[in-house]
Short mmCIF file of C-alpha atoms and ligand atoms in Angstrom, two decimals:
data_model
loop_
_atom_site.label_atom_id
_atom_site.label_comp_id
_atom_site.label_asym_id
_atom_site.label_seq_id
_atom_site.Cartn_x
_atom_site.Cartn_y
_atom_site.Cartn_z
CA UNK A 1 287.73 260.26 141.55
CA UNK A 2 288.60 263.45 139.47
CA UNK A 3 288.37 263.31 135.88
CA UNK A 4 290.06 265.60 133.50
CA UNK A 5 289.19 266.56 129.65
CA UNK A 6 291.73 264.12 127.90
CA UNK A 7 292.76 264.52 124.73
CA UNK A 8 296.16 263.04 123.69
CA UNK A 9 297.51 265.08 121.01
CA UNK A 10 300.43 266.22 119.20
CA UNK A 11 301.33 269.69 117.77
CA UNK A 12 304.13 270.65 115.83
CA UNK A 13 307.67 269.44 116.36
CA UNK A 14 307.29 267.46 119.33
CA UNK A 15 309.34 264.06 120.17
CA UNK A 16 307.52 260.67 121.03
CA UNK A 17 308.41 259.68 124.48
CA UNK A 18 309.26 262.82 127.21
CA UNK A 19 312.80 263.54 128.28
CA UNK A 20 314.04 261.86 125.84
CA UNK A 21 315.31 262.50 121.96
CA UNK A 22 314.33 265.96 121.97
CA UNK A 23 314.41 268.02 118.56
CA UNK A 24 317.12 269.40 117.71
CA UNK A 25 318.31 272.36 119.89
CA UNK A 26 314.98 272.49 122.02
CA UNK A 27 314.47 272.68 125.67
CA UNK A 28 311.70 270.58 127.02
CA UNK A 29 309.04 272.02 129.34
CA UNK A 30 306.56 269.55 131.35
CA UNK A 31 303.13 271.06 132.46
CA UNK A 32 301.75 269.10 134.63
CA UNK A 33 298.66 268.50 137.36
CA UNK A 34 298.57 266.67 140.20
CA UNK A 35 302.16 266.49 141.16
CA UNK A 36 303.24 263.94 137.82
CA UNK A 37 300.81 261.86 138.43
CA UNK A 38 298.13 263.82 136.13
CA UNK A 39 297.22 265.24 132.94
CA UNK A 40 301.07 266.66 131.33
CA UNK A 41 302.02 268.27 128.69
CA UNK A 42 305.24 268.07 127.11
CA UNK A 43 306.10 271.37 125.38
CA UNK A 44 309.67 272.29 123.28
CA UNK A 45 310.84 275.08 123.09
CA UNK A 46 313.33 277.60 121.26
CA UNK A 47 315.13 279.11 125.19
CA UNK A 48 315.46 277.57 128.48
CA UNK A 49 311.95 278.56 129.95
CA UNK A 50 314.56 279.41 133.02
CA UNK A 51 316.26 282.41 131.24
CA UNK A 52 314.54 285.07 132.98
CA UNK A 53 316.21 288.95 133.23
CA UNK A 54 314.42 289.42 136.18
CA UNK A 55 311.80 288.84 139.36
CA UNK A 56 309.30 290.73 140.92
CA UNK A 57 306.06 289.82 143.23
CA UNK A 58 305.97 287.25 145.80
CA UNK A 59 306.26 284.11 143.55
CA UNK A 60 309.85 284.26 142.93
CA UNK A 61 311.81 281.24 143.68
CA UNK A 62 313.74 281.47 146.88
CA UNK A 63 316.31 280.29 149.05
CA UNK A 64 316.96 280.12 152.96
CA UNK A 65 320.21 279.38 154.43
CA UNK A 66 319.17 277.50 158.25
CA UNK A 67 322.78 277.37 158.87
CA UNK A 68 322.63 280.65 159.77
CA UNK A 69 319.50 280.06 162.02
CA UNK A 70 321.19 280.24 165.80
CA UNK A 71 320.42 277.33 168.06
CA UNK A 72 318.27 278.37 171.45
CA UNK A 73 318.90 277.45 174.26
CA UNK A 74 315.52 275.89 174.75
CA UNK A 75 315.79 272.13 174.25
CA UNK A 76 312.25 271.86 173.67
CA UNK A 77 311.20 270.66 169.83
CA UNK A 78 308.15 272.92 170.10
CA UNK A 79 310.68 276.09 170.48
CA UNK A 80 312.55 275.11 167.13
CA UNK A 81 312.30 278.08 164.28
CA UNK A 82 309.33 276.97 162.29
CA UNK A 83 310.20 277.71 158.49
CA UNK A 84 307.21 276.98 156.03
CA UNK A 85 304.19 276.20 156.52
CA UNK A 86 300.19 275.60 156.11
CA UNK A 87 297.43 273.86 157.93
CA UNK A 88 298.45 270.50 156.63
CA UNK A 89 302.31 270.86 157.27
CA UNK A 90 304.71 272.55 159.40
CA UNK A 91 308.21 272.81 158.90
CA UNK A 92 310.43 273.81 161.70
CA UNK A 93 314.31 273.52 161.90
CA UNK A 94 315.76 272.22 165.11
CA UNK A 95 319.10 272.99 166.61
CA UNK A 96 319.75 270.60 169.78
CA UNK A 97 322.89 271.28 170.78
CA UNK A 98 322.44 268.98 174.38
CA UNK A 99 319.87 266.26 175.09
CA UNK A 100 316.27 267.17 176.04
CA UNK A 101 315.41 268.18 179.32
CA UNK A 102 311.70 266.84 179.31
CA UNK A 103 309.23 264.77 177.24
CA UNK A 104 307.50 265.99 174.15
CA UNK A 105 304.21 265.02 172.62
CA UNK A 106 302.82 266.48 169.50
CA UNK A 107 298.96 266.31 169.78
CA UNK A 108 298.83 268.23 166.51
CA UNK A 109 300.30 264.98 163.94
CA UNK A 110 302.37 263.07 163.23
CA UNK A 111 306.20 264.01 163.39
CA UNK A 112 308.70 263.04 160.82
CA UNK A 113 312.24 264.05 161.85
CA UNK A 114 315.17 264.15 159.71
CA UNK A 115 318.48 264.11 160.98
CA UNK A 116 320.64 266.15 159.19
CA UNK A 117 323.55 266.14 161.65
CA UNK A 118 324.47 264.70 164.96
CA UNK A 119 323.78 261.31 166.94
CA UNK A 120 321.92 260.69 170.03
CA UNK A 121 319.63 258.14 171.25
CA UNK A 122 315.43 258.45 171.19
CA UNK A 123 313.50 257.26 174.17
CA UNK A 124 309.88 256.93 173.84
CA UNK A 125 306.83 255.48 175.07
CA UNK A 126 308.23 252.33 173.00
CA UNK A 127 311.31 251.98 174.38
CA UNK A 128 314.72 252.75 172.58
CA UNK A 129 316.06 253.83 168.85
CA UNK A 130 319.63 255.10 168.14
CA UNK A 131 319.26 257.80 165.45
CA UNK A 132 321.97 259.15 163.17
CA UNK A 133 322.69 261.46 160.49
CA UNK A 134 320.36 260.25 157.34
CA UNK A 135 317.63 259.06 159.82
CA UNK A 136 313.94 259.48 159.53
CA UNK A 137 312.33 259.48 162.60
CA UNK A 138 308.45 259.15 161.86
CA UNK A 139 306.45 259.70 165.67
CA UNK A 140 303.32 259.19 165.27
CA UNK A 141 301.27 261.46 166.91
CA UNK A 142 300.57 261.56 170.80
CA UNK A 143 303.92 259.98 171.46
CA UNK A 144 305.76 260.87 174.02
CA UNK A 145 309.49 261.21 173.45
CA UNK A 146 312.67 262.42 174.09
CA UNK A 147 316.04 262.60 172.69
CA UNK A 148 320.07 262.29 174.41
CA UNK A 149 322.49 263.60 172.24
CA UNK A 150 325.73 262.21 171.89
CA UNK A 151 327.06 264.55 168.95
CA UNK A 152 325.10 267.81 168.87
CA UNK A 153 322.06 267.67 166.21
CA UNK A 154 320.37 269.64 163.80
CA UNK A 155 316.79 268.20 163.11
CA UNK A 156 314.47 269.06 160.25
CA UNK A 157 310.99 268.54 161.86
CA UNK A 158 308.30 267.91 159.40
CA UNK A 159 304.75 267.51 160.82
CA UNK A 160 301.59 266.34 158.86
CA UNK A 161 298.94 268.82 161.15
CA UNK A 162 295.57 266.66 161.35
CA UNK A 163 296.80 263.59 159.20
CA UNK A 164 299.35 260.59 159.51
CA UNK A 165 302.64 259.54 157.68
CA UNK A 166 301.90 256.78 155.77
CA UNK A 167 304.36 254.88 153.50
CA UNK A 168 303.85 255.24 149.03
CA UNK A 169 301.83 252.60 147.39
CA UNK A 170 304.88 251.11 145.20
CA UNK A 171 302.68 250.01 142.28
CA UNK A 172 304.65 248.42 139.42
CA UNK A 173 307.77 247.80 141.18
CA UNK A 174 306.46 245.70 143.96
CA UNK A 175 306.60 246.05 147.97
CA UNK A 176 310.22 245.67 148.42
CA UNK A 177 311.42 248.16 145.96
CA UNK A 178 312.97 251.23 146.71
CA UNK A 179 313.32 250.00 150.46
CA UNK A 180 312.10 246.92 151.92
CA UNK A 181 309.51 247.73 154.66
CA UNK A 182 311.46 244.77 157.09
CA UNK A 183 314.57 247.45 156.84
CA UNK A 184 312.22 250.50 159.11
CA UNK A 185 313.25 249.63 162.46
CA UNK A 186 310.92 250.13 165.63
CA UNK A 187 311.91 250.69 169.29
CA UNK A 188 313.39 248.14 171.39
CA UNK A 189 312.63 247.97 175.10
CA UNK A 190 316.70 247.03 175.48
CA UNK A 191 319.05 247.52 178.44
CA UNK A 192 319.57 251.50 177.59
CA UNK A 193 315.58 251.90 177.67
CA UNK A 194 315.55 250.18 181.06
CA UNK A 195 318.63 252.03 182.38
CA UNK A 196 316.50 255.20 181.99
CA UNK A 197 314.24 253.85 183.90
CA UNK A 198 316.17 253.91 186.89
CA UNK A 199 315.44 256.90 189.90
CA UNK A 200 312.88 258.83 190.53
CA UNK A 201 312.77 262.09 189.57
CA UNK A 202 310.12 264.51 188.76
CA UNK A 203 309.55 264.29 184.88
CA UNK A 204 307.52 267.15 183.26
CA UNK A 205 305.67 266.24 179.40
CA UNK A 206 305.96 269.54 176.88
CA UNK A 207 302.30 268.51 175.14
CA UNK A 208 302.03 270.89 172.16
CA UNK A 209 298.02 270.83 171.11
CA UNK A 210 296.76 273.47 168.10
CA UNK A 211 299.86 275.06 168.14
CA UNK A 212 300.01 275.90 172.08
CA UNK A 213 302.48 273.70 174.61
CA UNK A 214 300.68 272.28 177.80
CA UNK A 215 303.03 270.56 180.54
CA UNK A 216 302.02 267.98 182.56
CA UNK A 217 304.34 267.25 185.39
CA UNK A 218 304.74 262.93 186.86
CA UNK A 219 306.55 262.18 189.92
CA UNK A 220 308.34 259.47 187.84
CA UNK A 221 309.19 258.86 184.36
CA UNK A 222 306.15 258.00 182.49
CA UNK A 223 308.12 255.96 179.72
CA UNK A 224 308.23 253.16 181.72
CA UNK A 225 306.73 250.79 179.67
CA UNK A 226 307.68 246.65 180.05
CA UNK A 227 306.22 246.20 176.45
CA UNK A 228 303.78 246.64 173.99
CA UNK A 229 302.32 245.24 171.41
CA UNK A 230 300.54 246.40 168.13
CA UNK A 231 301.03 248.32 164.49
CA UNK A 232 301.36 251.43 165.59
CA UNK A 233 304.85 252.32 166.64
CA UNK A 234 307.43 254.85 165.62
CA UNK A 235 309.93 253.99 162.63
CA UNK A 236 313.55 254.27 161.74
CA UNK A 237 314.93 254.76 158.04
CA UNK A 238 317.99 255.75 157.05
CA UNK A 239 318.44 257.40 153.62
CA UNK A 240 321.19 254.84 152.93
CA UNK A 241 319.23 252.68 153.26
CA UNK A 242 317.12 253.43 150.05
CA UNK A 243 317.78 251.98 146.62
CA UNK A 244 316.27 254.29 144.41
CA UNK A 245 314.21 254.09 141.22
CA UNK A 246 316.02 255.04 137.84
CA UNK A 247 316.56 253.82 134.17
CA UNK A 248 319.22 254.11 132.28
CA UNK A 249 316.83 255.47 128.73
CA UNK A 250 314.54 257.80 131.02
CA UNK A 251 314.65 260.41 133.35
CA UNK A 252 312.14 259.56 136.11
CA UNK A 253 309.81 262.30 138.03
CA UNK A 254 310.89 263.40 141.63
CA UNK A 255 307.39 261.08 142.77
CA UNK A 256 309.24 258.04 141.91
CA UNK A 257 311.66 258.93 144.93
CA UNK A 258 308.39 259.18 147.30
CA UNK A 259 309.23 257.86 150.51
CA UNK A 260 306.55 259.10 153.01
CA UNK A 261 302.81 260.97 152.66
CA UNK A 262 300.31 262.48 154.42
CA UNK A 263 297.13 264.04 153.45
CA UNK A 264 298.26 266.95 151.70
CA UNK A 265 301.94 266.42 151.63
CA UNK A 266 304.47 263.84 149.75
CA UNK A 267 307.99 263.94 150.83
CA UNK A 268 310.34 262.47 148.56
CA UNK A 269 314.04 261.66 149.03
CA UNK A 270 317.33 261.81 146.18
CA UNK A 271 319.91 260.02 147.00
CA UNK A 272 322.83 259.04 144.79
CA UNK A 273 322.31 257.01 141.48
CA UNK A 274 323.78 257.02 138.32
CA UNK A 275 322.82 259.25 135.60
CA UNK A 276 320.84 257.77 132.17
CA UNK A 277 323.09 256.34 129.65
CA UNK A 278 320.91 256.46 126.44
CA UNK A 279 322.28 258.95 124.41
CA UNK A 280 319.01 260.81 123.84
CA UNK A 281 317.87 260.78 127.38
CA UNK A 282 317.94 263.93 129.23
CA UNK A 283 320.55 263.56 132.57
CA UNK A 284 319.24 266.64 134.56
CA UNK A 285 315.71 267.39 136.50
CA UNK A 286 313.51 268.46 133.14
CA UNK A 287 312.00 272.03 133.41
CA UNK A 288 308.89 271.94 134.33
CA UNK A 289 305.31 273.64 135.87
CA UNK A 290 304.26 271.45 138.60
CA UNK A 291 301.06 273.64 139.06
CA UNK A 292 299.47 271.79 142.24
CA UNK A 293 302.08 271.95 144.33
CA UNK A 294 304.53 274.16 145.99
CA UNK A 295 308.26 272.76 146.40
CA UNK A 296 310.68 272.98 149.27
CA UNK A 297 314.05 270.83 148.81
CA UNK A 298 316.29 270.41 151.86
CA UNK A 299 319.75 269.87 151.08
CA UNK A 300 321.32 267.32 153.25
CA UNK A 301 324.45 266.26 152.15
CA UNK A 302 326.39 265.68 148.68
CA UNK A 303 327.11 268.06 145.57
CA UNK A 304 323.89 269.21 144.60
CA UNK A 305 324.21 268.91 140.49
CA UNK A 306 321.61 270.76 139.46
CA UNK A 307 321.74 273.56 141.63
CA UNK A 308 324.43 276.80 141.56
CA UNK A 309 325.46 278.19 145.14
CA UNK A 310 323.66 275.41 147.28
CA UNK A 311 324.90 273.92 150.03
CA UNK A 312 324.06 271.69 152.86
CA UNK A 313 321.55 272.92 155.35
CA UNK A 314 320.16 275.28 152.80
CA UNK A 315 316.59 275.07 151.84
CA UNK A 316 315.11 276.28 148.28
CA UNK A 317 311.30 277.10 148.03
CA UNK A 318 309.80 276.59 144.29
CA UNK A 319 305.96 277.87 144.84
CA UNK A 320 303.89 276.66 142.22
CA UNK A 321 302.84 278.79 139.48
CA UNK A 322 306.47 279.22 137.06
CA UNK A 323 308.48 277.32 135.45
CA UNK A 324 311.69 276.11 136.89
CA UNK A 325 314.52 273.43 136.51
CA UNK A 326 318.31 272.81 136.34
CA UNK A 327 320.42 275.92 136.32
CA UNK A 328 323.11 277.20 132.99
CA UNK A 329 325.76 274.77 134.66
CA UNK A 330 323.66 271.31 134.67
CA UNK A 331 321.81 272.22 131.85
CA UNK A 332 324.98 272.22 129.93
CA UNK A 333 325.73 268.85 130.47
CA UNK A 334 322.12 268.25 130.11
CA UNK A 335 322.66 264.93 127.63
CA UNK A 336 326.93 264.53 128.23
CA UNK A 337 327.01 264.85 132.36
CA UNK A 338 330.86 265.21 133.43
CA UNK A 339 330.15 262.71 135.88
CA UNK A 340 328.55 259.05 136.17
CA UNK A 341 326.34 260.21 138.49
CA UNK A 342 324.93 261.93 141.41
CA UNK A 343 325.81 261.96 145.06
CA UNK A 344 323.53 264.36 146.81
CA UNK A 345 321.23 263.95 149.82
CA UNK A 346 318.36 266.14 149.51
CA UNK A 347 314.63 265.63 151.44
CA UNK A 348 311.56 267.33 149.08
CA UNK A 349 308.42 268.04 150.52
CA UNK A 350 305.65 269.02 148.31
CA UNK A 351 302.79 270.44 149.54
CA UNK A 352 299.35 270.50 147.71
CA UNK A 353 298.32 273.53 149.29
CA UNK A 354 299.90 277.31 148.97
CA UNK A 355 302.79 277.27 151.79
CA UNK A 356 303.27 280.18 154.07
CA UNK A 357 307.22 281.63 154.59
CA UNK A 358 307.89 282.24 158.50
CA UNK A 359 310.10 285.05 159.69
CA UNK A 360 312.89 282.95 160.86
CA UNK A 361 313.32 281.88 156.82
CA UNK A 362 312.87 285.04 155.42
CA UNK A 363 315.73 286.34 158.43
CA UNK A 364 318.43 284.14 156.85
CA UNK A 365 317.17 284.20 153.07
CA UNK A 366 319.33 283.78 150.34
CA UNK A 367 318.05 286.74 148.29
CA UNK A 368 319.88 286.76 145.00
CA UNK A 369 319.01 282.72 144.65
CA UNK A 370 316.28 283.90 141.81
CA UNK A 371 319.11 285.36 139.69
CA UNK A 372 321.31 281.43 139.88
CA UNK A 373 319.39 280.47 136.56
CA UNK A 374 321.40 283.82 134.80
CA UNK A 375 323.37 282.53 131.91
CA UNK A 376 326.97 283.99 133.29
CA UNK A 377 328.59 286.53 130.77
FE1 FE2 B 1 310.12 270.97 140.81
#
């Protein structure tokens, strides 16, 4: 258990609760440990701590467009363009434009997969999943797996090197908040997992182990399984699926949308919800230093409110260290939003340790994304 010097304490012209009733003509700046959950600070100030001339250095705030990423022609996951990552978490984007030829197995971690676009049908070791658009696809690791696609699909791959995907302790709002764990769905051995089944051919098993791909080569297709039994099993969730946290007198942190975490990774999910209705609560993500972690939003579907010249498939990379939050347009609407709410889509990952850019992101970088927070003339 850490423990911090603590010292509640109050300087100057401050207001009582955070993001909420701010003095007059302030702009409200959270410093914070231990990605919200720590020791914060709540700090007001006389300009948005956003209004920067310019950038220099390797922290700036960036931006990668993955639309632009082309698809290979490889259908194997371990060929996908990796994007960010450390030794606790890789991030690779995944263009599958055709079902997979062979079997995959991560020996690395566990693999969550988000579906940004497509259909097409998983076969694993436990039998059969349709997936979708909006689906999480958490594999834990040493599966073996495949997918069919019906509608081409673009995959964000997320894998938790060395650790497992576990689901957030709810706390205060109770086990069934947020989603109810009897809406993840598991594999069925159906008629469709069965049907694959059928022939022999020869069936060759992509095993990707400390980054390099071993392939081991059956006579028969090894997911042949007549059933199983157990907790351990791959799970389905769709982001519709989740009824997310908010109040209507307080904006809540990004951690109260936590939907999956590893060792030394949350990965939170926004989906659409209404915007506060107390007249003194702030309506827009509050600025803030969340100096543990580094940030990476994918944008999956929606309009992305806080956010200038966003759109979906784009990725934005906040590295810990400065100060960042809504740009000029959402900040002017910061307590009177035009709208009753939000409808965006967007997957965060935040990652406790200092994330690594790979060439295929910096190839299709957004470069001018530090100058969005500009005040337009
Ligand atoms: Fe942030």
């Amino acid at each position: 258990m850490r423990k911090y010097i603590s010292f509640p304490k109050v300087e100057g012209e401050t207001s009582r609760q955070a993001h909420a009733d701010l003095p007059a003509g302030t702009y409200e700046r959270e410093l914070g440990k231990e990605g919200f959950f720590g020791p914060a600070t709540h700090m007001y100030h006389r300009h948005p701590p956003t209004g920067w001339t310019s950038w220099e250095g390797p922290l700036r705030p960036r931006a990668f467009d993955l639309v632009k990423l082309p698809a290979g022609d490889d259908t194997s996951p371990w060929s996908a363009a990796e994007i960010l990552g450390n030794a606790a978490v890789k991030m690779r984007y995944w263009r599958l434009p055709a079902g997979m030829r062979d079997l995959a197995r991560n020996g690395d971690g566990d693999e969550l997969l988000f579906v940004h676009e497509g259909e097409g049908d998983l076969y694993c070791d436990y039998g059969h999943l349709a997936i979708t658009g909006g689906d999480y696809l958490m594999l834990p690791r040493g599966t073996m797996w495949r997918i069919d696609c019906t509608q081409p699909m673009t995959i964000l791959m997320i894998e938790a090197t060395g650790s497992s995907d576990r689901l957030p302790d709810k706390g205060l709002v109770g086990t069934h908040a947020i989603f109810d764990p009897a809406i993840l769905d598991t594999p069925a051995i159906d008629a469709a997992f069965r049907d694959q089944q059928a022939g022999d051919r020869q069936w060759k098993v992509r095993v990707k182990r400390r980054g390099a791909v071993s392939t081991v080569t059956y006579p028969f297709n090894p997911l042949d399984a007549v059933g199983w039994t157990g907790d351990l099993a791959p799970v389905r969730l769709n982001v519709k699926d989740i009824r997310p946290l908010m109040s209507h007198r307080f904006h809540l942190p990004p951690s109260a949308h936590t939907t999956f975490l590893a060792d030394r990774f949350v990965v939170c999910t926004f989906t659409p919800r209404p915007f506060e209705t107390d007249p003194g609560a702030i309506k827009v993500p509050f600025f803030h230093n969340n100096d543990d972690y580094d940030e990476v939003i994918f944008y999956h579907a929606g309009d992305f409110f806080s956010r200038d010249n966003i759109h979906p498939g784009m990725v934005t990379f906040h590295p810990c260290g400065f100060t960042h939050g809504p740009h000029p347009k959402a900040l002017q609407s910061m307590l009177t939003p035009k709208k009753p709410g939000t409808d965006e889509y967007a997957v965060m990952i935040d990652a406790r340790d200092a994330l690594d850019i790979a060439p295929a992101a910096s190839g299709v970088e957004f470069a001018a994304y530090a100058d969005s927070w500009k005040t337009k003339e």
